[in-house]
PDB file of C-alpha atoms in Angstrom:
ATOM      1  CA  MET A   1       0.000   0.000   0.000  1.00 50.00           C
ATOM      2  CA  CYS A   2       2.783   2.469   0.902  1.00 47.00           C
ATOM      3  CA  ARG A   3       4.688   1.671  -2.272  1.00 54.00           C
ATOM      4  CA  ALA A   4       1.616   2.348  -4.430  1.00 46.00           C
ATOM      5  CA  ALA A   5       1.010   5.688  -2.691  1.00 42.00           C
ATOM      6  CA  LEU A   6       4.653   6.688  -3.154  1.00 39.00           C
ATOM      7  CA  ILE A   7       4.549   5.883  -6.866  1.00 44.00           C
ATOM      8  CA  LEU A   8       1.367   7.931  -7.237  1.00 38.00           C
ATOM      9  CA  VAL A   9       2.899  10.945  -5.475  1.00 40.00           C
ATOM     10  CA  LEU A  10       6.068  10.758  -7.567  1.00 39.00           C
ATOM     11  CA  SER A  11       4.051  10.443 -10.775  1.00 39.00           C
ATOM     12  CA  VAL A  12       2.014  13.535  -9.982  1.00 42.00           C
ATOM     13  CA  ALA A  13       5.156  15.523  -9.104  1.00 43.00           C
ATOM     14  CA  VAL A  14       6.844  14.554 -12.380  1.00 50.00           C
ATOM     15  CA  LEU A  15       3.826  15.454 -14.513  1.00 51.00           C
ATOM     16  CA  GLN A  16       3.503  18.993 -13.132  1.00 54.00           C
ATOM     17  CA  PRO A  17       5.985  21.367 -14.795  1.00 66.00           C
ATOM     18  CA  SER A  18       7.905  23.952 -12.830  1.00 77.00           C
ATOM     19  CA  ALA A  19       9.693  27.136 -13.793  1.00 92.00           C
ATOM     20  CA  THR A  20      12.786  28.655 -12.181  1.00 95.00           C
ATOM     21  CA  LEU A  21      14.427  31.955 -13.118  1.00 96.00           C
ATOM     22  CA  THR A  22      17.723  33.159 -11.640  1.00 97.00           C
ATOM     23  CA  VAL A  23      18.360  36.865 -11.068  1.00 98.00           C
ATOM     24  CA  THR A  24      21.767  38.468 -10.474  1.00 98.00           C
ATOM     25  CA  PRO A  25      22.480  42.005  -9.224  1.00 96.00           C
ATOM     26  CA  GLY A  26      22.986  44.336 -12.186  1.00 92.00           C
ATOM     27  CA  GLY A  27      22.058  41.574 -14.624  1.00 94.00           C
ATOM     28  CA  ALA A  28      19.739  41.893 -17.609  1.00 94.00           C
ATOM     29  CA  LEU A  29      16.901  40.108 -15.778  1.00 96.00           C
ATOM     30  CA  THR A  30      15.522  42.137 -12.862  1.00 96.00           C
ATOM     31  CA  LEU A  31      13.338  40.804 -10.078  1.00 97.00           C
ATOM     32  CA  ALA A  32      10.276  42.531 -11.592  1.00 96.00           C
ATOM     33  CA  ALA A  33      11.106  41.216 -15.083  1.00 97.00           C
ATOM     34  CA  ALA A  34      11.445  37.671 -13.722  1.00 97.00           C
ATOM     35  CA  ARG A  35       8.049  38.036 -12.018  1.00 96.00           C
ATOM     36  CA  ASP A  36       6.530  39.254 -15.296  1.00 96.00           C
ATOM     37  CA  GLN A  37       8.022  36.357 -17.282  1.00 94.00           C
ATOM     38  CA  LEU A  38       6.629  33.834 -14.817  1.00 94.00           C
ATOM     39  CA  ARG A  39       3.207  35.498 -15.021  1.00 92.00           C
ATOM     40  CA  GLN A  40       3.196  34.966 -18.791  1.00 90.00           C
ATOM     41  CA  MET A  41       3.929  31.252 -18.503  1.00 84.00           C
ATOM     42  CA  GLN A  42       1.066  28.790 -18.625  1.00 66.00           C
ATOM     43  CA  ASP A  43      -0.857  28.454 -15.388  1.00 63.00           C
ATOM     44  CA  GLY A  44      -0.107  24.727 -15.470  1.00 62.00           C
ATOM     45  CA  ALA A  45       3.306  25.253 -13.871  1.00 62.00           C
ATOM     46  CA  ALA A  46       3.109  23.660 -10.436  1.00 68.00           C
ATOM     47  CA  ALA A  47       5.977  25.649  -8.976  1.00 84.00           C
ATOM     48  CA  LYS A  48       7.178  29.085  -9.991  1.00 93.00           C
ATOM     49  CA  ARG A  49      10.450  30.131  -8.429  1.00 96.00           C
ATOM     50  CA  ILE A  50      12.816  33.081  -8.559  1.00 98.00           C
ATOM     51  CA  VAL A  51      16.317  32.469  -7.225  1.00 98.00           C
ATOM     52  CA  LEU A  52      18.320  35.547  -6.214  1.00 98.00           C
ATOM     53  CA  ARG A  53      22.102  35.397  -6.404  1.00 98.00           C
ATOM     54  CA  GLY A  54      24.045  37.120  -3.646  1.00 98.00           C
ATOM     55  CA  GLY A  55      24.553  40.879  -3.726  1.00 98.00           C
ATOM     56  CA  ASN A  56      22.650  44.137  -3.440  1.00 97.00           C
ATOM     57  CA  TYR A  57      19.403  44.750  -5.294  1.00 96.00           C
ATOM     58  CA  PHE A  58      18.229  48.366  -5.461  1.00 92.00           C
ATOM     59  CA  LEU A  59      14.529  48.456  -6.314  1.00 92.00           C
ATOM     60  CA  SER A  60      13.465  51.747  -7.881  1.00 87.00           C
ATOM     61  CA  GLU A  61       9.788  50.923  -7.422  1.00 90.00           C
ATOM     62  CA  THR A  62       7.630  48.678  -5.267  1.00 93.00           C
ATOM     63  CA  LEU A  63       7.617  45.020  -6.303  1.00 95.00           C
ATOM     64  CA  ARG A  64       3.907  44.331  -6.449  1.00 96.00           C
ATOM     65  CA  LEU A  65       2.608  40.790  -6.167  1.00 96.00           C
ATOM     66  CA  ASP A  66      -1.012  39.746  -6.709  1.00 95.00           C
ATOM     67  CA  GLN A  67      -3.140  36.654  -7.354  1.00 93.00           C
ATOM     68  CA  ARG A  68      -1.217  35.959 -10.573  1.00 91.00           C
ATOM     69  CA  ASP A  69       1.829  35.286  -8.401  1.00 93.00           C
ATOM     70  CA  SER A  70       0.128  32.605  -6.328  1.00 90.00           C
ATOM     71  CA  GLY A  71       2.557  29.751  -5.784  1.00 90.00           C
ATOM     72  CA  LEU A  72       5.596  31.942  -6.494  1.00 94.00           C
ATOM     73  CA  THR A  73       8.632  31.414  -4.290  1.00 96.00           C
ATOM     74  CA  VAL A  74      11.457  33.950  -4.117  1.00 97.00           C
ATOM     75  CA  GLU A  75      14.558  32.535  -2.469  1.00 98.00           C
ATOM     76  CA  ALA A  76      18.286  33.041  -2.067  1.00 98.00           C
ATOM     77  CA  TYR A  77      20.740  30.944  -4.040  1.00 98.00           C
ATOM     78  CA  PRO A  78      22.165  28.352  -1.632  1.00 98.00           C
ATOM     79  CA  GLY A  79      25.003  29.807   0.442  1.00 98.00           C
ATOM     80  CA  GLU A  80      24.501  33.359  -0.855  1.00 98.00           C
ATOM     81  CA  LYS A  81      22.935  36.461   0.699  1.00 98.00           C
ATOM     82  CA  PRO A  82      20.881  38.781  -1.510  1.00 98.00           C
ATOM     83  CA  VAL A  83      19.887  42.117   0.063  1.00 97.00           C
ATOM     84  CA  LEU A  84      16.906  44.103  -1.248  1.00 96.00           C
ATOM     85  CA  TYR A  85      16.856  47.889  -0.885  1.00 93.00           C
ATOM     86  CA  GLY A  86      13.847  50.092  -1.620  1.00 91.00           C
ATOM     87  CA  GLY A  87      13.369  53.811  -1.888  1.00 81.00           C
ATOM     88  CA  ARG A  88      15.723  56.427  -3.248  1.00 75.00           C
ATOM     89  CA  ARG A  89      19.282  57.233  -2.324  1.00 72.00           C
ATOM     90  CA  ILE A  90      19.689  60.624  -0.759  1.00 82.00           C
ATOM     91  CA  THR A  91      23.070  62.220  -1.345  1.00 82.00           C
TER      92      THR A  91
END
């Protein structure tokens, strides 16, 4: 019985596609652009994920998330520390 349940769970996990985008500080793909790309993908993707490489991210505007981003995970690349800054620099 346990073996049959395990096979069923693994089969379902394999059949559901996932999408992962990696963002680097100063790279061509911004956090907002990655979010927008994942929004345009088919809703059939089981897991949508944005992985942030280590470094400083200066956001010039609020990163808005809504119902289209349901299931989205934003996480740090293993062993790295991304830091998000918002607002404007005052000099």
